[in-house]
CSV table of C-alpha atoms and ligand atoms in Angstrom, one decimal:
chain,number,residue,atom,x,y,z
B,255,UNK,CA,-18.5,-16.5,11.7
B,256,UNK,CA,-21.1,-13.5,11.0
B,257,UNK,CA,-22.0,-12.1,7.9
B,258,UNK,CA,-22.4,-8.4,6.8
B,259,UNK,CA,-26.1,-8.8,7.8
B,260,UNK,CA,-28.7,-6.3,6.8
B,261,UNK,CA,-29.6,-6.7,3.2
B,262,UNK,CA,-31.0,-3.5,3.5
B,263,UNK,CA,-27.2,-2.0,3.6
B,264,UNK,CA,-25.5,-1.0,0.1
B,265,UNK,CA,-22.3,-2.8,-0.2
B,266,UNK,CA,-20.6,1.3,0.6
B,267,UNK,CA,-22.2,1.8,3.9
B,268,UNK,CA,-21.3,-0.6,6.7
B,269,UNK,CA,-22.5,-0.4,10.2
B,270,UNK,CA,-20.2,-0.8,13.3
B,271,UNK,CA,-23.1,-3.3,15.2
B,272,UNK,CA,-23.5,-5.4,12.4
B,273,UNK,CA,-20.5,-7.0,11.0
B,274,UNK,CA,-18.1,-10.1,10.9
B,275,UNK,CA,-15.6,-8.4,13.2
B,276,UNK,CA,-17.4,-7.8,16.1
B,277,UNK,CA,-15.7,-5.4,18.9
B,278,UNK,CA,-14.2,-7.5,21.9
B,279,UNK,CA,-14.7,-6.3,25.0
B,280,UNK,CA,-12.7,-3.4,26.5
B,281,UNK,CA,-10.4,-4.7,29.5
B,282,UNK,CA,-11.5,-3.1,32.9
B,283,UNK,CA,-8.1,-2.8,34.2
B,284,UNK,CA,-6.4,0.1,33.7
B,285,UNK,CA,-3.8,0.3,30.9
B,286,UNK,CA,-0.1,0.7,31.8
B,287,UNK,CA,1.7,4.1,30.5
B,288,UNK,CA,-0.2,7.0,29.1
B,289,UNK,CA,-3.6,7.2,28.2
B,290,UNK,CA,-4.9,5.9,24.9
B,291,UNK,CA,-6.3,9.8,24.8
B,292,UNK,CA,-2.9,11.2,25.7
B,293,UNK,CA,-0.8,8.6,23.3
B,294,UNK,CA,-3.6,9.3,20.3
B,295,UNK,CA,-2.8,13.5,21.2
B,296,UNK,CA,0.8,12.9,20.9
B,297,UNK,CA,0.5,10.7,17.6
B,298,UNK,CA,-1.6,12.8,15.8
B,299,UNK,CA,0.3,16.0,16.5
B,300,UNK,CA,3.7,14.3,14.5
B,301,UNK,CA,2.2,11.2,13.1
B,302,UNK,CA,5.5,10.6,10.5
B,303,UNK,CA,5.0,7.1,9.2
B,304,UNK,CA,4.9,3.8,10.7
B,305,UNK,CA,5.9,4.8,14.3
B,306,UNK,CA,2.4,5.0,15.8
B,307,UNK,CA,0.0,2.4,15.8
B,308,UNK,CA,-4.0,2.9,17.2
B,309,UNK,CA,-5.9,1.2,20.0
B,310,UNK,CA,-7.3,-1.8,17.7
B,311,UNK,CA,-6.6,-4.8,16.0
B,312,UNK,CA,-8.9,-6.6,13.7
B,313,UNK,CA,-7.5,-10.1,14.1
B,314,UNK,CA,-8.9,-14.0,12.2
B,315,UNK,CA,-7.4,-17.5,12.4
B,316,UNK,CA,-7.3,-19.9,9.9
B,317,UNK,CA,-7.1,-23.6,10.2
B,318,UNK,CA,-7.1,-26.1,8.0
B,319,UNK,CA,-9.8,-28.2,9.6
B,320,UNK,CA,-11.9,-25.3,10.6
B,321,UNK,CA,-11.5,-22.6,7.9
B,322,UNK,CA,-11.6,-18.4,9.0
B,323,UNK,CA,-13.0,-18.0,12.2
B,324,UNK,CA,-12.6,-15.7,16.1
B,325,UNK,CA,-12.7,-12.8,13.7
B,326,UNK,CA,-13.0,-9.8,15.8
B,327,UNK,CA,-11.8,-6.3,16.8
B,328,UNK,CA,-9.5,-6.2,20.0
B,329,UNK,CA,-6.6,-4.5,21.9
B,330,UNK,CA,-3.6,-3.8,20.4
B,331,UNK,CA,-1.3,-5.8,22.2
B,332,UNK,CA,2.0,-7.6,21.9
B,333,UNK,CA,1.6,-11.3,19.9
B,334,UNK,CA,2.6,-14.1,21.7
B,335,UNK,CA,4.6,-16.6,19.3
B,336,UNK,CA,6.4,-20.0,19.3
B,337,UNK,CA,9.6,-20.0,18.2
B,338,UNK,CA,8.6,-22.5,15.1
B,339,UNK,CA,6.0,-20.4,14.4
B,340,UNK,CA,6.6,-21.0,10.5
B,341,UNK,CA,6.9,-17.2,9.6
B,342,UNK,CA,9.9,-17.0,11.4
B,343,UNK,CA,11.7,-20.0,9.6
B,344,UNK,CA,10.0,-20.3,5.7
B,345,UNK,CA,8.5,-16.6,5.3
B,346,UNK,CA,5.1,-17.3,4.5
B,347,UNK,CA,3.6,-14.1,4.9
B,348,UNK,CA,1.9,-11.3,2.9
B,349,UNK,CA,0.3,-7.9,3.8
B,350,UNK,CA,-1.5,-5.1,2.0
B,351,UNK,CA,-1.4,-1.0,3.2
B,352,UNK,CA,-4.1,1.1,1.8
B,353,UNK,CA,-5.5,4.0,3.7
B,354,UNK,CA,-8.7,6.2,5.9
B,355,UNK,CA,-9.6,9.4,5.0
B,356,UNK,CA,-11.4,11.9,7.0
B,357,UNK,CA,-13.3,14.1,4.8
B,358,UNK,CA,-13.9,18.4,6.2
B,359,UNK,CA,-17.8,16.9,7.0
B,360,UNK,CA,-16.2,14.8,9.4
B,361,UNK,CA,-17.2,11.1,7.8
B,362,UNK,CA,-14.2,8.8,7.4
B,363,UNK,CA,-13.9,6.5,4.0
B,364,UNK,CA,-11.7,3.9,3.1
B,365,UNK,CA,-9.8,4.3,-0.6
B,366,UNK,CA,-10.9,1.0,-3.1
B,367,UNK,CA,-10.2,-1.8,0.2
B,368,UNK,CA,-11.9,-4.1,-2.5
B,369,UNK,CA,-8.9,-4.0,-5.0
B,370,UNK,CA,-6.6,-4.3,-2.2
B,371,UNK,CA,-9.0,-7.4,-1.1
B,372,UNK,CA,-8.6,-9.3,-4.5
B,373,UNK,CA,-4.7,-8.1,-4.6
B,374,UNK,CA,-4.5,-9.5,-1.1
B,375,UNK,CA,-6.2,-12.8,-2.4
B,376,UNK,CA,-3.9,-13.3,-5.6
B,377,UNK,CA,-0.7,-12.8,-2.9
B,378,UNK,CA,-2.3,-16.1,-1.0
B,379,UNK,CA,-2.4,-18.2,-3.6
B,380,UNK,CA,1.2,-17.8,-4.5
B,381,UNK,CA,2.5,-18.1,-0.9
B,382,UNK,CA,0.2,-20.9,-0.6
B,383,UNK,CA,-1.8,-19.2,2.2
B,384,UNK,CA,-5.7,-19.6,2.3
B,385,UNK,CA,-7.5,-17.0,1.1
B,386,UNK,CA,-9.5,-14.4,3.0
B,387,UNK,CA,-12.6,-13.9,1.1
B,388,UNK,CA,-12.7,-10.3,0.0
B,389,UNK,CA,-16.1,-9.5,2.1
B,390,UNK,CA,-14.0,-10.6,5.0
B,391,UNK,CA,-10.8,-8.2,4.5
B,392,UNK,CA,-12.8,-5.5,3.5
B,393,UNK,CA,-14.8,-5.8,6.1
B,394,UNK,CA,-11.6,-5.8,8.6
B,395,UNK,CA,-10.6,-2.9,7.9
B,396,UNK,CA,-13.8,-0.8,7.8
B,397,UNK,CA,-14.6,-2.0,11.4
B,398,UNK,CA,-11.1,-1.2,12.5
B,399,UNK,CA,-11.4,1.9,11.3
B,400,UNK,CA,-14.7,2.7,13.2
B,401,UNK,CA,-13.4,1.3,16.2
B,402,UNK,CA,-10.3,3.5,15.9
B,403,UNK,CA,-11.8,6.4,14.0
B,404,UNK,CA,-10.8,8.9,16.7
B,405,UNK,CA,-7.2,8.3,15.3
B,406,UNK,CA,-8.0,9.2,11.9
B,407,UNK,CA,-6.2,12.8,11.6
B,408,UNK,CA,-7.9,15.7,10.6
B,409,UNK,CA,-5.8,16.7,7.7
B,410,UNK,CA,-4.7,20.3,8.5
B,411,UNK,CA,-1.7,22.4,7.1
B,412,UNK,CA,-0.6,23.6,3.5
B,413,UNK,CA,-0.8,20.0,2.4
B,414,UNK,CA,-3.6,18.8,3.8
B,415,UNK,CA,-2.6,15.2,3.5
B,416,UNK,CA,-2.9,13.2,6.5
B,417,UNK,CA,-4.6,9.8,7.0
B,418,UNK,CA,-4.9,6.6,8.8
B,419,UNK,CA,-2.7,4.2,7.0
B,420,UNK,CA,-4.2,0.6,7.3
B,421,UNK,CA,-1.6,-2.5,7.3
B,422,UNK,CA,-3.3,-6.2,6.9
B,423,UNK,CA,-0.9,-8.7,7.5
B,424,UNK,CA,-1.5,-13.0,7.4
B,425,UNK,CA,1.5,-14.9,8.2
B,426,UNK,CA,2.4,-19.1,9.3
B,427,UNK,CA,1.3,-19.1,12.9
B,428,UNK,CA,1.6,-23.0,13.1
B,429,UNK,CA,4.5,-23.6,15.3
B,430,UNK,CA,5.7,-26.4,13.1
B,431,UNK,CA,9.5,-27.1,11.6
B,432,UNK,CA,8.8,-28.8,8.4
B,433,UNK,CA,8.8,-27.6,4.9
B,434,UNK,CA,5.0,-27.1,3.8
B,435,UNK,CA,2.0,-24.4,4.1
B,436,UNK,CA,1.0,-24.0,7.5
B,437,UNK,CA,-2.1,-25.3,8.7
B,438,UNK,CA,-2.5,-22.7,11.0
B,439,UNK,CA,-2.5,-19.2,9.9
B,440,UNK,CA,-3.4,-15.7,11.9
B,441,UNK,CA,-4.6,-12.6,9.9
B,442,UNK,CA,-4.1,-8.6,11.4
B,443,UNK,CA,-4.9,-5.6,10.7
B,444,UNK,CA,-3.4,-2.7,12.1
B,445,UNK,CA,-3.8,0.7,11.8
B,446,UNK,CA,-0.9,3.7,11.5
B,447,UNK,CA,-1.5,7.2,11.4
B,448,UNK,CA,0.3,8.9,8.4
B,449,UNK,CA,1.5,12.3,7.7
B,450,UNK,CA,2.0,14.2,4.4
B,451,UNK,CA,4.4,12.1,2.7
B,452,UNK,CA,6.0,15.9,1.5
B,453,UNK,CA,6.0,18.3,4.6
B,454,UNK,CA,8.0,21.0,2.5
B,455,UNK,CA,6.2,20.5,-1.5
B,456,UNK,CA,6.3,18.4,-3.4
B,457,UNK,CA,10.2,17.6,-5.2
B,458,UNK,CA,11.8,15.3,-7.3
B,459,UNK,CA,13.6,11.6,-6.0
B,460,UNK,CA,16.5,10.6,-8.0
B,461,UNK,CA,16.4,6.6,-8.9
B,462,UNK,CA,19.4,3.8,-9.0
B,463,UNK,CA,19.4,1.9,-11.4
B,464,UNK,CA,20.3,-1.4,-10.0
B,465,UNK,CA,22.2,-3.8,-12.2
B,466,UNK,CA,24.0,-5.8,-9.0
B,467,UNK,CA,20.8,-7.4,-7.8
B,468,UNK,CA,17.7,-8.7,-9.0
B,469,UNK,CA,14.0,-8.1,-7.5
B,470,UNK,CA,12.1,-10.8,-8.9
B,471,UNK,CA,12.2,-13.4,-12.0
B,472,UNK,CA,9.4,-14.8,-14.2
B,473,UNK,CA,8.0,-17.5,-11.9
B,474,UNK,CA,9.2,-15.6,-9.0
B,475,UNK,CA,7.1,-14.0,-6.1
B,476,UNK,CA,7.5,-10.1,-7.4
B,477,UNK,CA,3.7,-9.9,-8.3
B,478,UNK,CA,3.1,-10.6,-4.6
B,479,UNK,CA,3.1,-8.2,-2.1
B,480,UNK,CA,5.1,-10.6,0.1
B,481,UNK,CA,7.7,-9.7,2.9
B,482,UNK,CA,10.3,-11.5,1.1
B,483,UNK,CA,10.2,-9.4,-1.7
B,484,UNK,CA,11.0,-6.3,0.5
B,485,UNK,CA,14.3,-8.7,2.5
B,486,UNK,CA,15.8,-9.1,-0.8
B,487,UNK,CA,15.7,-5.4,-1.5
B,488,UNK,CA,17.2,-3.7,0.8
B,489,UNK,CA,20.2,-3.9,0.0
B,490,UNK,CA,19.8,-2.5,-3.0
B,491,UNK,CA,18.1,0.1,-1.1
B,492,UNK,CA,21.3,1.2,0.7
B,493,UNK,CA,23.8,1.0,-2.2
B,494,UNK,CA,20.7,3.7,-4.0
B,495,UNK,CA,21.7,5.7,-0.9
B,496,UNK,CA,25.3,5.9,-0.5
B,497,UNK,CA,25.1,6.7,-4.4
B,498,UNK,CA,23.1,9.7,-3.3
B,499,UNK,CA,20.1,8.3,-4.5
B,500,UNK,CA,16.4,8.3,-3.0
B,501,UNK,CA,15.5,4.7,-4.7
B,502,UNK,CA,16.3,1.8,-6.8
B,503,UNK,CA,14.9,1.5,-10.4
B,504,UNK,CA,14.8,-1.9,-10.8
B,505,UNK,CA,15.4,-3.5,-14.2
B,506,UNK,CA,13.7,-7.2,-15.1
B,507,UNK,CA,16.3,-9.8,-14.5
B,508,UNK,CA,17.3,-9.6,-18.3
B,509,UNK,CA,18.4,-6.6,-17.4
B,510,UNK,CA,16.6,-5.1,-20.6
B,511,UNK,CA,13.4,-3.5,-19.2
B,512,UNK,CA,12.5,-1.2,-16.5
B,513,UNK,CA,10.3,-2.5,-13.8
B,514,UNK,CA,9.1,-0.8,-10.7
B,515,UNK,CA,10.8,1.6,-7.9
B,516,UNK,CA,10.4,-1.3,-5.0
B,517,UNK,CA,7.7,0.6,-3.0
B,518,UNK,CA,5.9,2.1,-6.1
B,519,UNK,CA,5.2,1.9,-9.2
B,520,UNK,CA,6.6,3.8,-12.2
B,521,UNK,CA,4.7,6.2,-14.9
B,522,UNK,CA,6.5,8.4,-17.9
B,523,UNK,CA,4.6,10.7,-19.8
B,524,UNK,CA,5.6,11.7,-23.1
B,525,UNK,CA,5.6,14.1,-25.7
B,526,UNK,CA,2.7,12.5,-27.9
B,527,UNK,CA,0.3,12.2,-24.7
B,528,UNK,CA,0.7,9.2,-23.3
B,529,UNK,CA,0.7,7.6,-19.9
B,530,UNK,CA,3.1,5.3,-19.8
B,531,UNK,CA,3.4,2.5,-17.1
B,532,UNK,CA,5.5,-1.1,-17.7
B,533,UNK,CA,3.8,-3.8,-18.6
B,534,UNK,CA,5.4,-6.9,-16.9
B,535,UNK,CA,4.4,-10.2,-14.7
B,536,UNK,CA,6.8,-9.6,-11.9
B,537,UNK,CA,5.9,-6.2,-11.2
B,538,UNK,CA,3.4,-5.2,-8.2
B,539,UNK,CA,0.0,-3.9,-9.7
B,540,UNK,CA,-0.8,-1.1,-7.8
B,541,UNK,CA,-4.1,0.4,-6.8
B,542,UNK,CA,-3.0,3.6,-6.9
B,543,UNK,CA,-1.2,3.0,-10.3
B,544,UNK,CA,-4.6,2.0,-11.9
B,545,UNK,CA,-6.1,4.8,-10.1
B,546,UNK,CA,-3.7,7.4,-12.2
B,547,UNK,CA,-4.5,5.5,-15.3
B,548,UNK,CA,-8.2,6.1,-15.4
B,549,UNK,CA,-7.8,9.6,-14.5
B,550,UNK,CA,-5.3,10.1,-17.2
B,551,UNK,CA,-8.1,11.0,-20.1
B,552,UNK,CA,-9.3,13.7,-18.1
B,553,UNK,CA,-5.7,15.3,-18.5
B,554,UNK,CA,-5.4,14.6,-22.2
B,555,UNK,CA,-3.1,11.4,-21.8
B,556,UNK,CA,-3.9,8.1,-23.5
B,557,UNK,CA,-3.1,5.5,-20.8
B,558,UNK,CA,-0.2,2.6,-22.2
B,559,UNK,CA,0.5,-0.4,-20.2
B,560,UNK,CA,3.6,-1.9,-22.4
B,561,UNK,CA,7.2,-3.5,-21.7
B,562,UNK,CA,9.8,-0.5,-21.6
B,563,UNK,CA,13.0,-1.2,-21.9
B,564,UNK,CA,15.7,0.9,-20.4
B,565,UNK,CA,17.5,1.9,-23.7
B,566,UNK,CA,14.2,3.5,-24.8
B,567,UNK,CA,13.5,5.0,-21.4
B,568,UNK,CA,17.2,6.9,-21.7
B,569,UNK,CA,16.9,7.6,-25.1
B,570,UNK,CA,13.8,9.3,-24.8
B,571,UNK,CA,14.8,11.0,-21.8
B,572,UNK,CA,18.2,12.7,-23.7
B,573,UNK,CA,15.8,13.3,-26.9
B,574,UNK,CA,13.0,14.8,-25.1
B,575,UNK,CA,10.1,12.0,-25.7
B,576,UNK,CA,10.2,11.6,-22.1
B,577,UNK,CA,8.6,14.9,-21.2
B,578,UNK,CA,7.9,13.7,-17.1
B,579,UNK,CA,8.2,10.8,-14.8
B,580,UNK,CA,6.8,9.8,-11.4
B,581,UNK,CA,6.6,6.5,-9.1
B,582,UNK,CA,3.1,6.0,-7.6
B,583,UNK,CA,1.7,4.1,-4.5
B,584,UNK,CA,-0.1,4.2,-1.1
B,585,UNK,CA,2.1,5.6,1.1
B,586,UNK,CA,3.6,9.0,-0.9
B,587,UNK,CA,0.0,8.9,-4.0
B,588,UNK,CA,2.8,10.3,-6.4
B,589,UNK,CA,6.6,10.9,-6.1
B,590,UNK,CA,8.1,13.2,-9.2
B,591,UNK,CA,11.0,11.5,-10.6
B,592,UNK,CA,13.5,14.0,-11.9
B,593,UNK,CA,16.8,12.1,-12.8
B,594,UNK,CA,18.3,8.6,-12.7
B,595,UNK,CA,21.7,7.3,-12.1
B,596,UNK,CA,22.9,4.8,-14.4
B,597,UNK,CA,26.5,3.5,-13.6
B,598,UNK,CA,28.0,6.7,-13.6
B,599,UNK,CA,25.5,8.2,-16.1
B,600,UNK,CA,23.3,10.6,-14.4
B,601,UNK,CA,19.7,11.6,-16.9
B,602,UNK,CA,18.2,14.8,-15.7
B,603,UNK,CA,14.2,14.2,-16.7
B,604,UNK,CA,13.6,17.3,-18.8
B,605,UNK,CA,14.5,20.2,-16.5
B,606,UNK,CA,14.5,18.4,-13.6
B,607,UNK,CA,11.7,19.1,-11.9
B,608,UNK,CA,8.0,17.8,-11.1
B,609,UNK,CA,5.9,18.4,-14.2
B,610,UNK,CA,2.6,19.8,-14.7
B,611,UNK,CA,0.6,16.4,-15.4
B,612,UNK,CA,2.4,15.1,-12.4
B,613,UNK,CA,1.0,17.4,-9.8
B,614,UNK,CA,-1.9,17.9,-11.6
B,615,UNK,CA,-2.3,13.8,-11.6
B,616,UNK,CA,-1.2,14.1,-7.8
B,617,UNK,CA,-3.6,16.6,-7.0
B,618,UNK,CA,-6.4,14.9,-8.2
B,619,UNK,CA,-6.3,11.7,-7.0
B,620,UNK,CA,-6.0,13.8,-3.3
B,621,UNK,CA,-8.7,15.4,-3.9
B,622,UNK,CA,-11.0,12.5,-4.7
B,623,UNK,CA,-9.5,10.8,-1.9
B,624,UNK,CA,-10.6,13.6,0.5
B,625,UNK,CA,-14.0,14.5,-1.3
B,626,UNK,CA,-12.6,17.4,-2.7
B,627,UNK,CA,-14.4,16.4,-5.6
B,628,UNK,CA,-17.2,14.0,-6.4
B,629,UNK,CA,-16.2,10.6,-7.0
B,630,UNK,CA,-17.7,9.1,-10.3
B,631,UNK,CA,-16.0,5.4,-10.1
B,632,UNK,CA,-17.6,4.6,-6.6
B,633,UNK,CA,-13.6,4.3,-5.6
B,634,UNK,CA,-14.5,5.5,-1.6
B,635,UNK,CA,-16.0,3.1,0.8
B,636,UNK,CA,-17.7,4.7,3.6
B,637,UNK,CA,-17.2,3.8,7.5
B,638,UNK,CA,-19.9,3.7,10.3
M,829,PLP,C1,2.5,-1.9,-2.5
M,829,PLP,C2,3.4,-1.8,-3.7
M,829,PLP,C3,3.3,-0.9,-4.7
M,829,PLP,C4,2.2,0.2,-4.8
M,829,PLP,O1,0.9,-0.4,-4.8
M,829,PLP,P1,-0.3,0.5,-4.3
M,829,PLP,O2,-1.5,-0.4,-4.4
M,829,PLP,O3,-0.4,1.6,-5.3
M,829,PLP,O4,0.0,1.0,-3.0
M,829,PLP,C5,4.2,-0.9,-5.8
M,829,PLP,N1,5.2,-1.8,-5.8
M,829,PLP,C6,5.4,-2.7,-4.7
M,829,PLP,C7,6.6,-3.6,-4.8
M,829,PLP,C8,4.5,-2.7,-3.7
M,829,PLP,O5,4.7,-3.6,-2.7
C-alpha cells in the first residue's frame, strides 16, 4: 500500500500520480453500449439523482490477516458476489455521500471528505467493520474524482447547483454463514452526478410525525450511517406519503423528543436568535448540519445543540417562538420545513413558507461550496 508521498504537498492539494489509489489500467477492448463520452453527454444533460453513475471505482480490501490493501482506481463494472457473501445475510455494511464541486475557474474540490472520513470511521466501529484510516478514504475519493472529473457538471441554470455526488460504501464480502464480523471486507467508492435538489425554487416539505415506528434506540445503530437504519425506515417513509407528506419527523423512542427527518437533519430558529438543532445519541451528526451551525453567527443566531421535545417544538410553533424550520444534509444542503402533521393535527410553521435565515443559511453554504465566496474554515479540499 502507497502513501500520500510528497511531503512537499499540503494536506489540500493532492496529485493524481502520487497517491494510494493508483489508476488501473484502462481495458483495450472496446466497451459494450454507448460511449463513456456519449453516456457522460447524456448524464450530465438530466443528471436527477442516483441514476447515473461515472466511469471509476476507487475500490480496497480488507482482511483480517493482511489489513487494507489492492487499493486502486478501476472500471466501473458489475461486482461479482457469493451468495454468503455476509452483507447479504447479517447487514454489515456502512457508507458515507458527500459531494465534488466544480468551481466557474474550472478546478474541482471536494466539501470537508475528512469529517465524512472520521464519521465513516465511528460507523465501523459500531458495525464491527475495520476501520479505513481517514488518509485512506479521503484520499479515495479525491482520486476518484480526478479520474472521473470530466463527469463533474458544470453547474449552469437559475440554480446553479449541480455536483458530483460521491457514495463510499464497505460491506461483509466474506462468503461465510455464521454469525460474527467478517474477515473479509471490500470498500467502494462510487461517484453520481447530482442535479439541483430544487429545479423550480426553493419550497417548503411537510413532515410526519411518526409515532407507529421507531428509528433507533439508545444502544441502537441510529448514530451510524448504516444501511440498516434506512430498511427499517421505509416504511415509515410510505405511510409520510400516502398522508400527503414529503418526510417522517422521527420522535426518540420515548416518544418525547424530536429527532431527525431520516435523510437530514433538523434546525428551528426562534424568536430570541437561536439556532436550534436536537441534541441526542441516536441521531446522525451531519456534516452539513455542523456546517450551518458555524455559519450561524454570521446571521445573528446563537447556535444550540439541546434535547427538544415535541410538546415544546408544537407549542412554540402555535405561539410564534418557532419563527422557521429546515432539515439539512448532503444531498438537498437545506430543505424549508413549513408544517408538520401530527395525528390529525396539521402546524403550519409561521406563514408557511421558507424564511429569510433559511435561504439566507442555504445560500451561503452554496456559495462557499462553489467558491462564490472565500472559505475561512479551510472546509474545501482541492483535486488534481
Ligand atoms: C447522512 C445523513 C444525514 C445528513 O448528514 P450530512 O453529513 O449532512 O449529509 C442526516 N441523517 C441521516 C440519518 C443520514 O444518514
Amino acid at each position: 500500500m502507497g502513501e500520500i508521498a510528497d511531503a512537499g504537498l499540503t494536506r489540500t492539494s493532492y496529485h493524481f500520480r502520487v497517491t494510494s489509489f493508483p489508476l488501473q489500467s484502462v481495458p483495450v477492448h472496446p466497451e459494450k453500449g454507448p460511449s463513456s463520452d456519449e453516456r457522460r453527454a447524456a448524464a450530465l444533460a438530466d443528471p436527477g439523482f442516483g441514476r447515473h453513475f461515472s466511469d471509476h471505482v476507487a475500490r480496497a480490501r480488507w482482511t483480517s490477516d493482511g489489513g487494507w490493501d489492492d487499493t486502486r482506481i478501476g472500471r466501473l463494472a458489475d461486482l461479482a458476489m457469493h451468495p454468503a457473501s455476509a452483507v447479504m445475510h447479517y447487514g454489515q455494511s456502512i457508507f458515507e455521500g458527500l459531494k465534488a464541486y466544480r468551481h466557474s475557474d474550472d478546478s474541482i474540490w471536494v466539501f470537508r471528505p475528512d469529517r465524512n472520513a472520521a464519521r465513516f470511521a465511528r460507523s465501523a466501529e459500531r458495525l464491527a467493520l475495520p476501520v479505513l484510516p481517514e488518509e485512506l478514504f479521503v484520499d479515495s475519493v479525491v482520486q476518484l474524482v480526478a479520474a472521473d472529473a470530466a463527469w463533474v457538471p458544470t453547474p449552469s441554470g437559475p440554480d446553479g447547483e449541480q455536483s458530483l455526488y460521491l457514495r463510499p460504501v464497505m460491506y461483509a464480502s466474506e462468503a461465510f454463514l455464521g454469525v460474527r464480523p467478517a474477515k473479509e471486507i471490500t470498500y467502494l467508492a462510487m461517484a453520481s452526478p447530482a442535479d439541483a435538489y430544487f429545479a423550480d425554487g426553493v419550497h417548503g416539505v411537510r413532515l410526519w410525525v411518526c409515532r407507529d415506528w421507531v428509528r433507533a434506540a439508545p444502544g441502537g445503530t441510529g448514530a451510524a450511517k448504516c444501511g440498516g437504519n434506512y430498511a427499517a425506515s421505509l416504511v415509515a417513509q410510505e405511510q409520510a406519503r400516502a398522508r400527503g407528506c414529503d418526510q417522517v419527523l422521527w420522535l426518540d423512542a420515548q416518544q418525547r423528543h424530536i429527532e431527525e427527518s431520516g435523510t437530514m437533519n433538523l434546525c428551528l430558529v426562534t424568536d430570541d436568535g437561536e439556532l436550534l438543532t436536537p441534541a441526542s445519541e441516536t441521531i446522525l451528526d451531519g456534516v452539513t448540519r455542523d456546517s450551518l451551525l458555524t455559519l450561524a453567527g454570521e446571521h445573528g443566531l446563537t447556535p444550540v445543540m439541546r434535547p427538544v421535545e415535541l410538546a415544546e417544538l408544537t407549542a412554540r410553533i402555535l405561539d410564534g417562538g418557532i419563527t422557521e424550520a429546515f432539515a439539512c444534509g448532503t444531498a438537498a444542503v437545506i430543505t424549508p420545513v413549513t408544517a408538520l402533521l401530527d395525528g390529525d393535527r396539521d402546524l403550519v410553521v409561521a406563514d408557511g413558507r421558507p424564511g429569510p435565515a433559511t435561504l439566507a443559511l442555504r445560500e451561503h453554504l452554496l456559495d462557499l461550496q462553489f467558491g462564490r465566496r472565500p472559505d475561512p474554515y479551510g472546509w474545501l479540499r482541492q483535486v488534481g
